[in-house]
XYZ file of C-alpha atoms in Angstrom:
181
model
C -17.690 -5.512 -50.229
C -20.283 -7.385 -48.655
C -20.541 -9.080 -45.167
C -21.731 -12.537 -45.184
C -25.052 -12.936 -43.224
C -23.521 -15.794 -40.941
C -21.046 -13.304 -39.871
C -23.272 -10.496 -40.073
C -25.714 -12.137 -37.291
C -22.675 -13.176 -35.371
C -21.093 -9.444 -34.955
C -25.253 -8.121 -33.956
C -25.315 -11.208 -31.250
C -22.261 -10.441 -30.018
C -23.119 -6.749 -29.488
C -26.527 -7.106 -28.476
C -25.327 -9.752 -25.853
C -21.979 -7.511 -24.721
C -24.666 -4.319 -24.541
C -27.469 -6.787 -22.135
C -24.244 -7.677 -20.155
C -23.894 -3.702 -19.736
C -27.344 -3.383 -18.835
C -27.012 -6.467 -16.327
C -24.011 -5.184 -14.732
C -26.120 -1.031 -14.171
C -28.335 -2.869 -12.767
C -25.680 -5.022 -9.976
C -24.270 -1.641 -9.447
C -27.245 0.186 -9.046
C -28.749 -2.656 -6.398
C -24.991 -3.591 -4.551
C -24.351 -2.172 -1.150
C -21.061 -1.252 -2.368
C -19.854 2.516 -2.764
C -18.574 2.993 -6.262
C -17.516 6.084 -8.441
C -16.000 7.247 -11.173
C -13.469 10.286 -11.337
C -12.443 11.437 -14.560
C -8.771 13.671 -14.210
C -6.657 15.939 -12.011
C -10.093 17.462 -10.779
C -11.768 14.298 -10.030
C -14.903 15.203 -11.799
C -17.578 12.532 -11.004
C -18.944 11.374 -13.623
C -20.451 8.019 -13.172
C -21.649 6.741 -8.779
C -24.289 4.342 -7.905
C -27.058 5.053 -5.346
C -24.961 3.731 -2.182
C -22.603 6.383 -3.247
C -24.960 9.196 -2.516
C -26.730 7.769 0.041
C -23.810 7.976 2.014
C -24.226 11.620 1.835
C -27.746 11.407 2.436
C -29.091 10.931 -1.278
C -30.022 14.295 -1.432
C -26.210 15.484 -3.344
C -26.974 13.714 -6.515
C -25.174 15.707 -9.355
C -22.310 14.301 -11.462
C -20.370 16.145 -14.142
C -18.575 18.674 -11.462
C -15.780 18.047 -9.091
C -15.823 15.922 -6.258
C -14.457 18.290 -4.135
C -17.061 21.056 -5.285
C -19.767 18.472 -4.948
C -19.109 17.673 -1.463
C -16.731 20.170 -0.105
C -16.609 18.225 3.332
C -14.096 16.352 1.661
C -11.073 18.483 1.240
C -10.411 19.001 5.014
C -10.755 15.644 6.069
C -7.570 14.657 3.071
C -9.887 12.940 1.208
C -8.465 14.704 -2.024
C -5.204 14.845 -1.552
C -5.182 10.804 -1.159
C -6.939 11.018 -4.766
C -4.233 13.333 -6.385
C -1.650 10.949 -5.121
C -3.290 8.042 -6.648
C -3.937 10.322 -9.756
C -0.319 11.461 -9.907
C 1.321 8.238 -9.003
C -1.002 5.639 -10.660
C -0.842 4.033 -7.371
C -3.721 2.571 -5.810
C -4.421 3.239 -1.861
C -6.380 1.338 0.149
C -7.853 1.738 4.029
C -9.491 0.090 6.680
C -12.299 1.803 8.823
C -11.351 5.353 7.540
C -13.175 7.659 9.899
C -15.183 10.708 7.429
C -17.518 13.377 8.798
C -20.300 14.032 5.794
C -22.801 15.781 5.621
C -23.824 19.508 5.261
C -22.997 21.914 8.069
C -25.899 21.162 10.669
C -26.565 17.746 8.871
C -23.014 16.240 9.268
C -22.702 12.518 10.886
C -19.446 10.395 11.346
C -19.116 7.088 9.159
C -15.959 4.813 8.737
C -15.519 2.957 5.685
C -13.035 0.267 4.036
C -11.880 1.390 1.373
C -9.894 1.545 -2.732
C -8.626 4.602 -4.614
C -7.990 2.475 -8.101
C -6.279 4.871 -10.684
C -8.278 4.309 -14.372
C -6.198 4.355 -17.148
C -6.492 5.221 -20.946
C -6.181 2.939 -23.833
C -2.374 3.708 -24.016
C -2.062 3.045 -19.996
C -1.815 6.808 -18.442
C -3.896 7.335 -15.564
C -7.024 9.312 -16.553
C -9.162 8.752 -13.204
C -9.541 7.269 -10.061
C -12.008 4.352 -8.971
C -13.485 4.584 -5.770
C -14.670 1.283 -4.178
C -16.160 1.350 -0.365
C -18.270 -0.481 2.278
C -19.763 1.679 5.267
C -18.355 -0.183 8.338
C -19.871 2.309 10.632
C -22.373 -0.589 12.239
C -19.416 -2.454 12.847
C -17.475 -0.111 14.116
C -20.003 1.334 16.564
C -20.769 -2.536 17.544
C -16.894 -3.070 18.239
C -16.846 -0.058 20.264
C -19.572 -1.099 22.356
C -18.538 -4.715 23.286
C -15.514 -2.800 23.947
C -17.561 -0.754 26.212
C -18.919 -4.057 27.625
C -16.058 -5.898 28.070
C -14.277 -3.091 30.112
C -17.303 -2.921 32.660
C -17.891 -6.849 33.046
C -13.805 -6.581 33.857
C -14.412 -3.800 36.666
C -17.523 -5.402 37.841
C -15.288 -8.969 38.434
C -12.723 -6.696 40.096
C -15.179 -4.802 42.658
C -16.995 -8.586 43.265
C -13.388 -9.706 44.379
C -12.573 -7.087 46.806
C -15.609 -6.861 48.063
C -15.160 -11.017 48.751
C -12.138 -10.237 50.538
C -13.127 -7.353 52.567
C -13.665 -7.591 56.042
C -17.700 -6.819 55.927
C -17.621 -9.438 53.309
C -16.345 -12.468 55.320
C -18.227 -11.961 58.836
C -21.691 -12.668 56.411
C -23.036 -15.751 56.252
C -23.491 -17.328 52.249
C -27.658 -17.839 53.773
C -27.772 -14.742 55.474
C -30.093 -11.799 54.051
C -28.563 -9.092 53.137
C -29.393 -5.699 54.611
């Protein structure tokens, strides 16, 4: 049996389109600021991040094919994988705003929060065979919320000393032109 040519040509465009469209999309993931990964079963072996992935733990952790939690062991403490075997077990996705995670090696570690989705992956016949992970690094906003914060509680003291000090008694026998001593 013999495929028409028409057809023939149709079936290579398709698949030489669908595999540029892979390509294309590598190359979004490889270039977005996004955290993304890939964790194949119970052990969460990482098999697939992009380079904002392991940047966040310095760039210098690069290996796939082995456990997340054997990869970066800082991890396990923080509940970090326990939160992934629920989502494995349950096939329920979690999400989190400005999760707080110390990374790092011991010596090396540094505190980052993150928003972020635990997506279970499931097979062709719909069981959960992996978890997606999906995160920004909201540590420059946190650290910016925490310092107008920071601001906003000392322009509020700095109102309430200028009004006592208007009402004290040293306060009122100046004169507005006066120097001050």
């Amino acid at each position: 049996m013999s495929i028409p040519s028409d057809r023939l040509e149709a079936v290579t465009a398709r698949s030489t389109t669908a595999y540029t469209r892979t390509e294309e999309y590598e190359d979004l993931f490889d270039q977005a600021p996004v955290i993304f990964a890939a964790l194949c079963g119970p052990q969460h072996v990482l098999e697939a991040a992009n380079p904002a992935f392991f940047e966040v733990f310095d760039g210098e952790r690069t290996q796939t094919g082995a456990p997340v939690g054997e990869l970066y062991p800082e991890l396990g403490p923080q509940g970090v994988l326990d939160r992934l075997d629920a989502v494995y077990a349950t096939g329920t996705a979690y999400r989190a705003r400005g999760g707080r995670l110390v990374l790092g090696a011991p010596g090396a570690e540094r505190e980052g929060f993150f928003d972020f989705t635990y997506e279970p992956r499931r097979d062709a016949v719909g069981r959960v065979d992996g978890v997606i992970v999906i995160a920004v690094e909201t540590t420059p906003y946190h650290h910016a919320q925490l310092l107008a914060a920071e601001q906003r509680i000392l322009l509020e003291q700095i109102a309430r000393d200028a009004r006592s000090a208007r009402s004290s008694p040293t306060w009122r026998g100046r004169s507005r032109t006066s120097p001050r001593n």
